[in-house]
Short mmCIF file of the C-alpha atoms (twelve columns), coordinates in Angstrom:
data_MODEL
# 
_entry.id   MODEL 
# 
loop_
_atom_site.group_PDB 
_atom_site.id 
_atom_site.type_symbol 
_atom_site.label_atom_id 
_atom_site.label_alt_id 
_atom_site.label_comp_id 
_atom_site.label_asym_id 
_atom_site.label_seq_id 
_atom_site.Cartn_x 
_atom_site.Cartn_y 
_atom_site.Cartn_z 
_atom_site.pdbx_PDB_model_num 
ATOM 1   C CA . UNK A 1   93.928  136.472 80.071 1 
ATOM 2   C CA . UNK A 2   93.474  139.776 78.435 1 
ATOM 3   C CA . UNK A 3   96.031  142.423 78.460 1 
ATOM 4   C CA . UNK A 4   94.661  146.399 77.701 1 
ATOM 5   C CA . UNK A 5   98.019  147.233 77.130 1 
ATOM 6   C CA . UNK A 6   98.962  144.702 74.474 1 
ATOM 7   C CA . UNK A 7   95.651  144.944 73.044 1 
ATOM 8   C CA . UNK A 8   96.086  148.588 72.006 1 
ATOM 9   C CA . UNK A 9   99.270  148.092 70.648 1 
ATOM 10  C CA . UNK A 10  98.599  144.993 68.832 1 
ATOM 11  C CA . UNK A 11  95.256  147.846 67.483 1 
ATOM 12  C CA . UNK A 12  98.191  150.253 66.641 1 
ATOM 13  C CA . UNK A 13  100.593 147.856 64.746 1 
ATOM 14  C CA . UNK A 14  97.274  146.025 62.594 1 
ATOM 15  C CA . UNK A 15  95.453  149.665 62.005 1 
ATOM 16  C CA . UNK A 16  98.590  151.308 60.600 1 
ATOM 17  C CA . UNK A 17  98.409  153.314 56.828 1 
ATOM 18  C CA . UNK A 18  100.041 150.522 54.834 1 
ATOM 19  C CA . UNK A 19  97.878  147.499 56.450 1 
ATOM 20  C CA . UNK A 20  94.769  149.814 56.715 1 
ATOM 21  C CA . UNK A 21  94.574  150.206 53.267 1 
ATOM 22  C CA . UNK A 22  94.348  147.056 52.455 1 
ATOM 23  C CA . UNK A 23  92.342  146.119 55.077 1 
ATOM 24  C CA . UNK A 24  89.675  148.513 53.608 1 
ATOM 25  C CA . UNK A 25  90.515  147.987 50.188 1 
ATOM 26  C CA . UNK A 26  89.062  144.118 49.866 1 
ATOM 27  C CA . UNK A 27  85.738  145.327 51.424 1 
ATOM 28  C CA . UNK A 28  85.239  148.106 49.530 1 
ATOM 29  C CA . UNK A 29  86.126  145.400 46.386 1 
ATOM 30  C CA . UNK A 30  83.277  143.412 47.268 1 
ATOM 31  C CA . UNK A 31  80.723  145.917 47.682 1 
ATOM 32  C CA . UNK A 32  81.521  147.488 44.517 1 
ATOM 33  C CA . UNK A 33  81.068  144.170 42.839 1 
ATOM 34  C CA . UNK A 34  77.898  143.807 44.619 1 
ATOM 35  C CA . UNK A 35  77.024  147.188 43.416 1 
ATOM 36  C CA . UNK A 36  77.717  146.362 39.892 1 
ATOM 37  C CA . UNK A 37  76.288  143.102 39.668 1 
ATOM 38  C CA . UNK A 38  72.781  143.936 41.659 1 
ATOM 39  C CA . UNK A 39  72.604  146.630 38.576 1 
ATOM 40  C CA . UNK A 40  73.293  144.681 36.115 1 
ATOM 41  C CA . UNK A 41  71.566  141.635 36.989 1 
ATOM 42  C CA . UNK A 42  69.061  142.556 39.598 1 
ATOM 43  C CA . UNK A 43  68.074  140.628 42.760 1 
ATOM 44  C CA . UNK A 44  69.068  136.912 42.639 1 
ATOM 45  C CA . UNK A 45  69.528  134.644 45.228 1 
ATOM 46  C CA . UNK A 46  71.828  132.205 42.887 1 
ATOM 47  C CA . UNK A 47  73.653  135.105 41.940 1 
ATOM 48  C CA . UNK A 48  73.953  136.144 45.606 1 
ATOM 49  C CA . UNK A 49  75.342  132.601 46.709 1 
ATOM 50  C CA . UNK A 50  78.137  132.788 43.993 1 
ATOM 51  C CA . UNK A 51  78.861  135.844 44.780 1 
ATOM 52  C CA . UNK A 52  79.456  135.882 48.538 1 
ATOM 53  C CA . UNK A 53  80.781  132.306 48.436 1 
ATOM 54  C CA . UNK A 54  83.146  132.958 45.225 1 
ATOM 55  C CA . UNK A 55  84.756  135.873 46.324 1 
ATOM 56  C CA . UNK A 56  83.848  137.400 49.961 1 
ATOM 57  C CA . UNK A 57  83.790  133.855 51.820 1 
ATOM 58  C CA . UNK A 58  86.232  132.008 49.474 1 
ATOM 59  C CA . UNK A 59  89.001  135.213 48.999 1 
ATOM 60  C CA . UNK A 60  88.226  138.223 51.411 1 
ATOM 61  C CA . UNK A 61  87.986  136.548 54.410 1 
ATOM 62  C CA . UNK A 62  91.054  134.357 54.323 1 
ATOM 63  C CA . UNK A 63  93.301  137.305 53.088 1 
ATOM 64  C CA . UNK A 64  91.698  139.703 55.481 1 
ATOM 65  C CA . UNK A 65  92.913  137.209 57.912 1 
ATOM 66  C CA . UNK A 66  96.417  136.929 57.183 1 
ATOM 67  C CA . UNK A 67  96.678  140.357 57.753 1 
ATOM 68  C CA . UNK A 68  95.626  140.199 60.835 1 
ATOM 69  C CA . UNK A 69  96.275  136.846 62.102 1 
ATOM 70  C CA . UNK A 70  100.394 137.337 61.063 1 
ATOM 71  C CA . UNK A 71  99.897  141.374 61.496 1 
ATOM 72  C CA . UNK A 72  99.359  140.887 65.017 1 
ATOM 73  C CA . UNK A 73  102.288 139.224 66.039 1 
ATOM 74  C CA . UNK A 74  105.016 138.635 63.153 1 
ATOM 75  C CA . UNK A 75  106.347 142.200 62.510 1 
ATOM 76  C CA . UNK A 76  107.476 142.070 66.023 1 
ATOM 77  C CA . UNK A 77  109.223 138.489 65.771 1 
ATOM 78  C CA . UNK A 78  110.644 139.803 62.603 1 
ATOM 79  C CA . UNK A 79  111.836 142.836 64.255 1 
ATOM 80  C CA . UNK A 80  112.947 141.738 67.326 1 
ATOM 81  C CA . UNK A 81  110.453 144.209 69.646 1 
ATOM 82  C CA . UNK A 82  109.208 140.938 70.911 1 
ATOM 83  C CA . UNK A 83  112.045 141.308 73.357 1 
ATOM 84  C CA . UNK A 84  110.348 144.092 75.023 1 
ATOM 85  C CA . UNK A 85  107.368 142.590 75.157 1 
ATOM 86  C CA . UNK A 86  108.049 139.639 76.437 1 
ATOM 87  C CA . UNK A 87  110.594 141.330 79.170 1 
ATOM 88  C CA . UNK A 88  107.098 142.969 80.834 1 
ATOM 89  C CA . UNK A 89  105.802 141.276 83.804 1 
ATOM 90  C CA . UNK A 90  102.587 140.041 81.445 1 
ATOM 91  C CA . UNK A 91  102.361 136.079 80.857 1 
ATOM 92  C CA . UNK A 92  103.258 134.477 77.675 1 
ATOM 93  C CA . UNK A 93  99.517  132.571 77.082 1 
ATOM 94  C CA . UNK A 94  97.799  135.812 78.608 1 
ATOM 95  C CA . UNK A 95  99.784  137.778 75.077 1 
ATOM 96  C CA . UNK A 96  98.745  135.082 72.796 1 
ATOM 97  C CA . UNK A 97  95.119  135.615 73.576 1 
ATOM 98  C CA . UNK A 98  95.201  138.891 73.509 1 
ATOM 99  C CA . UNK A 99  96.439  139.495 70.386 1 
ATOM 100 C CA . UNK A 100 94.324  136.472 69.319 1 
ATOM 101 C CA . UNK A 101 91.271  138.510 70.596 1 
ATOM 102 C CA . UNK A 102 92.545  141.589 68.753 1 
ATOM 103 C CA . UNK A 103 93.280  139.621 65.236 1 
ATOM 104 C CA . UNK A 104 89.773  138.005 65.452 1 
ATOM 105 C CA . UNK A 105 88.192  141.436 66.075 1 
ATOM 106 C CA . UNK A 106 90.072  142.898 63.316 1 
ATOM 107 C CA . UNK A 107 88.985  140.021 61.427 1 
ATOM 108 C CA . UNK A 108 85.681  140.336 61.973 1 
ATOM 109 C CA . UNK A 109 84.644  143.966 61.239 1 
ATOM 110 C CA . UNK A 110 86.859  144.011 57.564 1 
ATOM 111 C CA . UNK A 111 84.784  140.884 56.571 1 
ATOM 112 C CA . UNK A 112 81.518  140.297 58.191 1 
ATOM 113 C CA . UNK A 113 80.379  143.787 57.654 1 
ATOM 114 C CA . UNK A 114 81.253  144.005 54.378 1 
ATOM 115 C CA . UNK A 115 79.805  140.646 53.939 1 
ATOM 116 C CA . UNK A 116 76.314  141.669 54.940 1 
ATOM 117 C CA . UNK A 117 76.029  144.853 53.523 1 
ATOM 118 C CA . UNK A 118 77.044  143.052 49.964 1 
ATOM 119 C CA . UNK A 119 74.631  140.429 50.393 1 
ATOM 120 C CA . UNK A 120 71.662  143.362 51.447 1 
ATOM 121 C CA . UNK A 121 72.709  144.770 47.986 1 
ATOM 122 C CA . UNK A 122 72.760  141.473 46.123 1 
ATOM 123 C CA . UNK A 123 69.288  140.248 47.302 1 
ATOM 124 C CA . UNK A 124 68.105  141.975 50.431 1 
ATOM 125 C CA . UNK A 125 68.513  138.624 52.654 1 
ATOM 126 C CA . UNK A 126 66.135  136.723 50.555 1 
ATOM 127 C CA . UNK A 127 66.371  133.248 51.941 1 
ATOM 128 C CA . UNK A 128 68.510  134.658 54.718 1 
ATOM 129 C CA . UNK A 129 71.624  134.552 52.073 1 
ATOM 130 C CA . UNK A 130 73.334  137.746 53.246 1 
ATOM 131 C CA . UNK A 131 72.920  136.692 57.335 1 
ATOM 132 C CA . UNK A 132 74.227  133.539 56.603 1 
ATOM 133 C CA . UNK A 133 77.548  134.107 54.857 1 
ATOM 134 C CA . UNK A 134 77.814  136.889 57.520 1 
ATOM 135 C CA . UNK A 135 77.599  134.528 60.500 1 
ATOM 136 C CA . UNK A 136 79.979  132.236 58.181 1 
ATOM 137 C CA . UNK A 137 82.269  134.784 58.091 1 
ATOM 138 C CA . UNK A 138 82.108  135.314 61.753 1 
ATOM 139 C CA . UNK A 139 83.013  131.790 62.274 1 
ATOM 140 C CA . UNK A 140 85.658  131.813 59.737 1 
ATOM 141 C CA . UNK A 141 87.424  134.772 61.418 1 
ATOM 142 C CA . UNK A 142 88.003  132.808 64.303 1 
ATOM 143 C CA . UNK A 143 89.809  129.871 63.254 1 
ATOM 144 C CA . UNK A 144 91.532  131.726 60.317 1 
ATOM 145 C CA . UNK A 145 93.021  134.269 63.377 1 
ATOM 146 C CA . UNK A 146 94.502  131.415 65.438 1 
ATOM 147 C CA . UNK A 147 95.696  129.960 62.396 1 
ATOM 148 C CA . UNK A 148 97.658  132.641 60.912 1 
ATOM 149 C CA . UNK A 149 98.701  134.215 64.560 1 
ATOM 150 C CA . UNK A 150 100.525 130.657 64.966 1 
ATOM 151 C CA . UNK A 151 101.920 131.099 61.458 1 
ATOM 152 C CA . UNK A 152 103.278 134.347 62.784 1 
ATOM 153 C CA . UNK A 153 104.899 132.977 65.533 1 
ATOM 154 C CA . UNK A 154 106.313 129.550 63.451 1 
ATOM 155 C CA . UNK A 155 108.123 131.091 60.715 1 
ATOM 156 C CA . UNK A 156 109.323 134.839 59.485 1 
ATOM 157 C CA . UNK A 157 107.386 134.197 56.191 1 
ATOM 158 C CA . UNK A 158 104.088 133.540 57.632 1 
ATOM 159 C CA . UNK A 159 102.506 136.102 55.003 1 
ATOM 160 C CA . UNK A 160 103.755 133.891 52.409 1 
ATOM 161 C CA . UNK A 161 102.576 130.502 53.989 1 
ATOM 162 C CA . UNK A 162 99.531  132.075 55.107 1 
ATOM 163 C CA . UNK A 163 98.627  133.254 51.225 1 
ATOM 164 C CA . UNK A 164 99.835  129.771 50.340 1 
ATOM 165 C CA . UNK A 165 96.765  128.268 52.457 1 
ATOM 166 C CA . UNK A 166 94.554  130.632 51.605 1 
ATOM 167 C CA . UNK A 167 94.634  130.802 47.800 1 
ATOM 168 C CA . UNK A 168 96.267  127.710 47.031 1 
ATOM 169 C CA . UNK A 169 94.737  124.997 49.329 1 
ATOM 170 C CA . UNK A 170 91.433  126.713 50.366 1 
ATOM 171 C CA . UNK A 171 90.464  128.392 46.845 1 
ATOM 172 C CA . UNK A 172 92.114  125.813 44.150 1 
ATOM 173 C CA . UNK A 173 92.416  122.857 46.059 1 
ATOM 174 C CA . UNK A 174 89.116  123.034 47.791 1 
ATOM 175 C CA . UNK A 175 87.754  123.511 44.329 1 
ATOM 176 C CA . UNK A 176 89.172  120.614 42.576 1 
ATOM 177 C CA . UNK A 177 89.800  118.112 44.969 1 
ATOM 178 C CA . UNK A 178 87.194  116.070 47.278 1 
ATOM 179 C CA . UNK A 179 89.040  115.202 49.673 1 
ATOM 180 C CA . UNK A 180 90.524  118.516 50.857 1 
ATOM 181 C CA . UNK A 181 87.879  120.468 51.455 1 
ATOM 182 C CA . UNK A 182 87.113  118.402 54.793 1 
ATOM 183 C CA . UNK A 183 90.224  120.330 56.068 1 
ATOM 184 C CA . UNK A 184 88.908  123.791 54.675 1 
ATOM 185 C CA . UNK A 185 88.370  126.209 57.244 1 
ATOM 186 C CA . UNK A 186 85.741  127.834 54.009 1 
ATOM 187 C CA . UNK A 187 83.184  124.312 54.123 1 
ATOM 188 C CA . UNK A 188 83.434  124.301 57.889 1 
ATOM 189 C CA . UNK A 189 81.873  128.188 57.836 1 
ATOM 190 C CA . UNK A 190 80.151  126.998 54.812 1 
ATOM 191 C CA . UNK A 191 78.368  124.274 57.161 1 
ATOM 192 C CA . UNK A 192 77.276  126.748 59.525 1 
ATOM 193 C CA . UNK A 193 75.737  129.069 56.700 1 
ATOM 194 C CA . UNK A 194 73.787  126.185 55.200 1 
ATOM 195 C CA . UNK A 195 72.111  125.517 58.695 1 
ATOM 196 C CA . UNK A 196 71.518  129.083 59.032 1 
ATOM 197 C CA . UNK A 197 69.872  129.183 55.386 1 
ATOM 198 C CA . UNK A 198 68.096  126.167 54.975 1 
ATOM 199 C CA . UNK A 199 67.400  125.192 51.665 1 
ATOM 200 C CA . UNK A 200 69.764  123.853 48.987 1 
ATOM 201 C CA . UNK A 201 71.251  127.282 47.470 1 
ATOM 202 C CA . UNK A 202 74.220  127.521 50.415 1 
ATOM 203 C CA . UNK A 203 75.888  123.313 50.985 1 
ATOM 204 C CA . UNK A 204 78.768  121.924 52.308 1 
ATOM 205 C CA . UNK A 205 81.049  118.471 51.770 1 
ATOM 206 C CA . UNK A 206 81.173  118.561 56.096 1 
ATOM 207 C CA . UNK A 207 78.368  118.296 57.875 1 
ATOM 208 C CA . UNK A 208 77.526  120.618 61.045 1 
ATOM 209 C CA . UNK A 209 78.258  118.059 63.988 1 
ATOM 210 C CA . UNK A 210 81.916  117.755 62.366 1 
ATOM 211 C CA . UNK A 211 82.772  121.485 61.123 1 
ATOM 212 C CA . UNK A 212 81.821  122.527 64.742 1 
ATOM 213 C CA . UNK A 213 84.357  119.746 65.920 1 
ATOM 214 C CA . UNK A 214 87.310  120.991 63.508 1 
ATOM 215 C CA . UNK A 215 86.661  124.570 64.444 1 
ATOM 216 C CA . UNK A 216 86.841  124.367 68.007 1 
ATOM 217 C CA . UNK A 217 89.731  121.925 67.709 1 
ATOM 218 C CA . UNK A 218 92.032  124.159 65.082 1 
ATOM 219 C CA . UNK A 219 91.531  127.222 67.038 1 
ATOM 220 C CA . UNK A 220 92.086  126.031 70.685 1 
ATOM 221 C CA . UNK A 221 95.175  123.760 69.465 1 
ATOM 222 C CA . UNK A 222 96.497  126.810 66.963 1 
ATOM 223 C CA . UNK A 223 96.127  129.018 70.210 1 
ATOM 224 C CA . UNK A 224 98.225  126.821 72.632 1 
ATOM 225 C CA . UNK A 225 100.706 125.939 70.133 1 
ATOM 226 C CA . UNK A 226 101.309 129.522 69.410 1 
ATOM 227 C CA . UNK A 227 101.508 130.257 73.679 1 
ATOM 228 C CA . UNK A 228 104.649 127.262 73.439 1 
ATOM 229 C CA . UNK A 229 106.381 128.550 70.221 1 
ATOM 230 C CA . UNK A 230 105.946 132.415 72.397 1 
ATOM 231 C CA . UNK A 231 107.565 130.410 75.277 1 
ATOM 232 C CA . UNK A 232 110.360 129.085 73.666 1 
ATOM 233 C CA . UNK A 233 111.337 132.176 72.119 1 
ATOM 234 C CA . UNK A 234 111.510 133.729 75.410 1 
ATOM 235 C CA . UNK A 235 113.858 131.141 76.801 1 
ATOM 236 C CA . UNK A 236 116.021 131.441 73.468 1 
ATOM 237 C CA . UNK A 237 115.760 134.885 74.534 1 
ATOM 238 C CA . UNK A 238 116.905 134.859 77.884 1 
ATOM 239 C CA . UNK A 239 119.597 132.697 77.159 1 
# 
């Protein structure tokens, strides 16, 4: 199910200059801000929750996985190298994972690393703060990967839908409006943080038993859909 070949291509297209930069840029953003707000304000675990929840969990993560989640696949829909791809004896679901695997990795180091090492600055893990919104952001990778992968293989402006999601329904929509945030990738991760930090500084409107549901389900069903969308294309392809 995982292809070394297409993995280190999929590496190569998502760890180019242009992406790269921005890749680095929003972790850099948040650890500055960390920076400046520790001095300013000094250690606070309120200030650490707003933070890491505002910006890195809320913003960072989500946009850090666009870029990987339509990086990994789209460019090559959009310029039709897909063809070659798919003409290699390598199976459709067997590319979908891989690249899955390679957005979620991606994924990962930009935001959960960053993640920590701003919450260390922001309050030194008091009340395990910074481990939990890094173990959050683990989580979130995931499902935000398969998400915007299947974007990538739906539509040619999956960077556009996929900022759509992320700063439209997860940031203002989950902020205003009740009901939404039950379909927020951010509360599901959020869930998983709270259990990891106890207390009552990190919540969530979904509680654990159902985030964990949603997550597995969105990732597995974003994964096969994204296998049959790869499928058909081939067929349109071959015809």
């Amino acid at each position: 199910m995982y292809d070394p070949t297409v993995a280190r291509l999929t590496y190569r297209a998502l760890l180019g200059r242009r992406r790269a930069l921005i890749l680095f840029a929003l972790p850099v953003l948040l650890v500055v801000i960390a920076g400046l707000v520790r001095g300013l304000t000094g250690a606070d675990d309120q200030t650490a929750v707003d933070v890491l929840g505002g910006f890195a969990l809320a913003t960072m993560v989500p946009l850090i996985g666009v870029i990987a989640g339509t990086g990994a696949i789209g460019p090559e829909i959009d310029d039709g190298s897909v063809v070659y791809l798919l003409s290699k004896p390598v199976k459709r679901p067997t590319i979908i994972f891989t690249k899955l695997i390679v957005a979620i990795a991606v994924t990962m180091v930009f935001s959960a690393v960053p993640t920590l090492i701003a919450g260390l600055i922001l309050n030194g893990n008091g009340q395990q703060i910074a481990v939990a919104y890094t173990i959050a952001a683990l989580v979130a990778s995931i499902a935000y990967a398969a998400i915007f992968l299947l974007l990538g293989t739906v539509t040619r402006h999956a960077v556009v839908f996929g900022l759509v999601y992320a700063l439209v329904w997860e940031a203002l929509f989950g902020s205003l409006v009740a009901g939404a945030r039950t379909l927020s990738v951010q509360q599901w991760s959020l869930a998983v943080a709270q259990k990891v930090a106890g207390g009552e500084l990190v919540t969530s409107d979904v509680g654990l038993p159902l985030a964990t549901v949603f997550l597995v389900a969105v990732t597995v069903l974003a994964t096969w859909y994204a296998g049959q969308r790869l499928r058909s294309l081939t067929l349109a392809g071959e015809e």
